[in-house]
Tab-separated table of C-alpha atoms in Angstrom:
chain	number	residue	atom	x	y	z
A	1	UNK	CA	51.832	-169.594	59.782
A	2	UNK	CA	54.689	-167.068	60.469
A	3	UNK	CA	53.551	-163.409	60.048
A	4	UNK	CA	55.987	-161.368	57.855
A	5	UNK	CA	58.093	-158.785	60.225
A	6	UNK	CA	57.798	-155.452	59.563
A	7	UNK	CA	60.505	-152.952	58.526
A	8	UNK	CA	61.147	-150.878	62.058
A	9	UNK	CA	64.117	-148.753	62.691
A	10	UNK	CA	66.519	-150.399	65.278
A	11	UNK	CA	66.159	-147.266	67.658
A	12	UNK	CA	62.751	-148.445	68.342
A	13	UNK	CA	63.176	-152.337	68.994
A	14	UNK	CA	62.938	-151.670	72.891
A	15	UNK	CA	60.833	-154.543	74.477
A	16	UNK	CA	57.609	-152.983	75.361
A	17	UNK	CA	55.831	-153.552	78.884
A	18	UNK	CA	52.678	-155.520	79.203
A	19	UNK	CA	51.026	-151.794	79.892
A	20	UNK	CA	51.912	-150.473	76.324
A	21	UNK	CA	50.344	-153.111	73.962
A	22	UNK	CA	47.481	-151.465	72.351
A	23	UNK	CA	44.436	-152.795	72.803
A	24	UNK	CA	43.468	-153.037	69.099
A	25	UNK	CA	46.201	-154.925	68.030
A	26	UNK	CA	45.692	-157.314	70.064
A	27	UNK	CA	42.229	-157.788	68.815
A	28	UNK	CA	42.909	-157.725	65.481
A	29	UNK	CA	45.696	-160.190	65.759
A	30	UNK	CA	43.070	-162.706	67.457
A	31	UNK	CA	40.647	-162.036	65.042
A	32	UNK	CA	43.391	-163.110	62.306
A	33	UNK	CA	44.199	-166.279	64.477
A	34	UNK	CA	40.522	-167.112	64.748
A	35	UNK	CA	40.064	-166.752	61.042
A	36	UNK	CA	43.638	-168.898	59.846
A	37	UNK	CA	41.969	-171.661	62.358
A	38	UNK	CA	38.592	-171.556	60.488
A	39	UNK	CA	39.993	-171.942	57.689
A	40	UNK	CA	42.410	-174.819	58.291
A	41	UNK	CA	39.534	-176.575	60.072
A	42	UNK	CA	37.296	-176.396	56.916
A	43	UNK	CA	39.624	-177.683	54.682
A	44	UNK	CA	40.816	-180.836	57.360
A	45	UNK	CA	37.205	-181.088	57.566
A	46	UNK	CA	36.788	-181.250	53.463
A	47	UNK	CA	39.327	-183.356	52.890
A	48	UNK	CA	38.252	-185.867	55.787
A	49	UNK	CA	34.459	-185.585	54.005
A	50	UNK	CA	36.181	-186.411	50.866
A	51	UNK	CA	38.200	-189.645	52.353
A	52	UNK	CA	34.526	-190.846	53.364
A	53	UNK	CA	33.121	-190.231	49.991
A	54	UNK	CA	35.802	-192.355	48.218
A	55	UNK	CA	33.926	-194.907	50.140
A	56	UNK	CA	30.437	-194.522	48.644
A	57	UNK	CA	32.253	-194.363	45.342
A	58	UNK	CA	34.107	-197.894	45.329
A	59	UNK	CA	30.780	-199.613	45.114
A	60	UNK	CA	30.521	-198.233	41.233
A	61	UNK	CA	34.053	-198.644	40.493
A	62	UNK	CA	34.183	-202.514	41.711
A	63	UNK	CA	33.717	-204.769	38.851
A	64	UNK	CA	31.411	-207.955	39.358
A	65	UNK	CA	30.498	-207.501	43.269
A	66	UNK	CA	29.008	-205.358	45.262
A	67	UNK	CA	31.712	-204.777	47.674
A	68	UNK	CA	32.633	-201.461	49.182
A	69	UNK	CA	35.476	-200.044	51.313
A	70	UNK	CA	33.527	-198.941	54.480
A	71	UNK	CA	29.821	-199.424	55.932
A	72	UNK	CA	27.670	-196.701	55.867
A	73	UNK	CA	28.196	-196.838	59.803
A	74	UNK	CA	31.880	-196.283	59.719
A	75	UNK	CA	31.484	-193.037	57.212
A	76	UNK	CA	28.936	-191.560	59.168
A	77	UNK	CA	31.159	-191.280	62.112
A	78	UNK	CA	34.222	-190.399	60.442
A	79	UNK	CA	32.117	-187.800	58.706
A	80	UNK	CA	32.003	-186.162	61.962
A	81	UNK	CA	36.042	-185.863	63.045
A	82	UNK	CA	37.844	-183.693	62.210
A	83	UNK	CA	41.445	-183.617	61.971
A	84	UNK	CA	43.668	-181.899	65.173
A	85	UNK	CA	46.910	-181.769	65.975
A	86	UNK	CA	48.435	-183.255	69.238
A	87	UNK	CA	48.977	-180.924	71.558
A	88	UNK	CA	51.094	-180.385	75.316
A	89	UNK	CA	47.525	-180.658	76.628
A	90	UNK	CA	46.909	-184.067	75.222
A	91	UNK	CA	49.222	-185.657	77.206
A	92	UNK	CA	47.631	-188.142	79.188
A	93	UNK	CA	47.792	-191.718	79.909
A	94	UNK	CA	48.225	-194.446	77.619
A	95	UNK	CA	49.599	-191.082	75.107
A	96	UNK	CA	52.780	-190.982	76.958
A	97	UNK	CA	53.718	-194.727	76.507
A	98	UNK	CA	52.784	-194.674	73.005
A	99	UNK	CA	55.072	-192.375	72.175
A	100	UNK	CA	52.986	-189.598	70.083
A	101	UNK	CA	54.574	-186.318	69.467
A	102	UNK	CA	53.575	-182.460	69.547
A	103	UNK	CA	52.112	-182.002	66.156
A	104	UNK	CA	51.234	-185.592	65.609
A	105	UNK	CA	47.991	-185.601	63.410
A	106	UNK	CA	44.948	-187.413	64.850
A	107	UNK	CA	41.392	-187.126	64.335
A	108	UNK	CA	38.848	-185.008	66.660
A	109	UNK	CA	34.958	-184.663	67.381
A	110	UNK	CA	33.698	-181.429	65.653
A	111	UNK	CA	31.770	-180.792	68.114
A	112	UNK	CA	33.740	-180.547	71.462
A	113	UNK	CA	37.128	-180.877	70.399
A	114	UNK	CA	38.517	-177.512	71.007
A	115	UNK	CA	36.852	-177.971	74.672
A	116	UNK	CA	37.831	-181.110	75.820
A	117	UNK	CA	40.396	-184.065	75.955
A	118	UNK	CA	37.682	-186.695	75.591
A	119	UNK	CA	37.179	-185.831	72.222
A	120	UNK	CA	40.775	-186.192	70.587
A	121	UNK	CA	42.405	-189.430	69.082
A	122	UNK	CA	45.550	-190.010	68.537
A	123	UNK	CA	46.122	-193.226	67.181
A	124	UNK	CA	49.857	-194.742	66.977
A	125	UNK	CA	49.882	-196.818	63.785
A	126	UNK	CA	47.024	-197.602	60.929
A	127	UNK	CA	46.186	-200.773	62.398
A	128	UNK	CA	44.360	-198.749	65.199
A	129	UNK	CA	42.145	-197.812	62.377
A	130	UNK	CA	42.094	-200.919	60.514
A	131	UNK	CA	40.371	-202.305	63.580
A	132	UNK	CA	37.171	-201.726	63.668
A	133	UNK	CA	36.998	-202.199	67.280
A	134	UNK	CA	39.778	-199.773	68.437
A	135	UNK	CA	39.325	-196.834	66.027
A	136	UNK	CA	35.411	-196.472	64.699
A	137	UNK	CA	33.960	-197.701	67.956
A	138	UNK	CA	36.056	-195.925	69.902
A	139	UNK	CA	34.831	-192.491	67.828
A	140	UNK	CA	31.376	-193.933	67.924
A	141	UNK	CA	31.440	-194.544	72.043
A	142	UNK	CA	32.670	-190.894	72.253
A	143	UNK	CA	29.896	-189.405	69.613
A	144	UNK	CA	27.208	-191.252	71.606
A	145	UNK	CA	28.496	-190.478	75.082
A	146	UNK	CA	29.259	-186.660	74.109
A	147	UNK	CA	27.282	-183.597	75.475
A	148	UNK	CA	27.023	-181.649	72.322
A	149	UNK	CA	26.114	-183.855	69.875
A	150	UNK	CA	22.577	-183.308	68.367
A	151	UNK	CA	20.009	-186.213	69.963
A	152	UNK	CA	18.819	-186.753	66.245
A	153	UNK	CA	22.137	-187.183	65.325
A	154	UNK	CA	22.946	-189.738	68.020
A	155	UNK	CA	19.525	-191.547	66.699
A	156	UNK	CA	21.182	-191.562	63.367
A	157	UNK	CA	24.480	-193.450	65.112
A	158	UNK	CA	22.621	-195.759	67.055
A	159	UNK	CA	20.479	-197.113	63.970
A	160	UNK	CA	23.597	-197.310	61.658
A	161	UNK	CA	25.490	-199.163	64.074
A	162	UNK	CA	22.598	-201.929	64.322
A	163	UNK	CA	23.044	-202.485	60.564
A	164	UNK	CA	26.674	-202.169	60.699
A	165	UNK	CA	27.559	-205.794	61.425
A	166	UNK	CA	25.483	-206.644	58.318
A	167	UNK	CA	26.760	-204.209	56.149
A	168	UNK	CA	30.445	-205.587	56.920
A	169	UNK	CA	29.880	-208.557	55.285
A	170	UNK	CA	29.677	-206.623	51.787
A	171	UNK	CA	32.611	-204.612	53.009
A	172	UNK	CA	35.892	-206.180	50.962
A	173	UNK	CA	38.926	-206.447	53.721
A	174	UNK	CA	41.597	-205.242	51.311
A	175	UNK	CA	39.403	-202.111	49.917
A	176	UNK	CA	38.538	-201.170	53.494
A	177	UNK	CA	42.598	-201.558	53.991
A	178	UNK	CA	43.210	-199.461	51.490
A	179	UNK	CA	40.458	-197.063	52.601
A	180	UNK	CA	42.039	-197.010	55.860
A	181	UNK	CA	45.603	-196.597	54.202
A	182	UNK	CA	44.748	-193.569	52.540
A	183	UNK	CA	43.225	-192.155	55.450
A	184	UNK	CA	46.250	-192.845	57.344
A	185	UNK	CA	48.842	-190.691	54.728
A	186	UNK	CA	46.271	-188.050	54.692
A	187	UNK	CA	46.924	-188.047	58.320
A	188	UNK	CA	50.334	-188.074	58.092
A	189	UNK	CA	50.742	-184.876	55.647
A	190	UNK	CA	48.921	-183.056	58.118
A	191	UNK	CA	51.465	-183.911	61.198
A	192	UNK	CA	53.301	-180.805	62.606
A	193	UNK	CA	57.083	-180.188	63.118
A	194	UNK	CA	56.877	-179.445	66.940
């Protein structure tokens, strides 16, 4: 997102001090920030809606079971990540050993993300995800546990994840693979160059 520079003359390329940036530029260039990061947030946010939805779809395109990729459970909570970037902030812990990189695409809480650490996952390889105890219940733990979440929302979690156990056993292993799979390269085309 580099902003085009402008044509100056060379007599005026003097650094300016901190006490001659005018106030309105500075606005307006935040106001442009804050509108380039809405936008890239709705569409990691569309495109993670859309990964879920592929989903809900395999159940029509299976031919002679009724198996699907992912339980109702798992979409609902990946319905509501969103996809970040790893940032100098993130690192903490276990994120140093594992070796992540500024830039490395993860997946995020939409509701506290841009507030907190808690909220941010950065998983090292696809069978984080494929594991449905490492990567969905570790989103769900921080859904249930997080401030801003809507109570009725947290209702919603809780009663999914009762049926979710059940529901697995129409789930087919390799479409839930390959559900996780394509997650995982839509990930990938979203990691940064730091």
């Amino acid at each position: 997102n580099k902003t085009p520079k402008k044509d100056t003359p060379k007599a005026n390329k003097t650094p300016k001090k901190d006490t001659e940036v005018n106030p309105s530029t500075n606005d307006e260039n935040l106001i442009a920030a804050k509108k380039v990061e809405e936008e890239t947030q709705e569409n990691s946010e569309a495109e993670l809606t859309e990964i879920c939805d592929e989903g809900e779809k395999i159940l029509k395109q299976t031919k002679g079971n009724n198996r699907k990729e992912c339980t109702p459970f798992a979409s609902f909570v990946l319905q509501r990540m969103r996809i970040c970037n790893f940032r100098k902030e993130d690192v903490t812990g276990d994120r140093k050993k594992n070796g992540i990189v500024e830039g490395f695409a993860g997946l995020s809480c939409q509701y506290c993300a841009n507030d907190s650490l808690s909220g941010r996952f950065f998983l090292p390889q696809v069978l984080c995800l494929e594991e449905d105890s490492i990567g969905i219940s570790c989103f769900y733990s921080h859904l249930t546990q997080c401030e801003r979440v809507p109570k009725d929302l947290k209702v919603s979690l809780d009663s999914l994840k009762l049926q979710h156990a059940k529901d697995q056993e129409n789930v087919d292993p390799i479409a839930w693979k390959r559900f996780v799979g394509n997650l995982w390269k839509r990930l990938r085309k979203h990691d940064e160059k730091a």
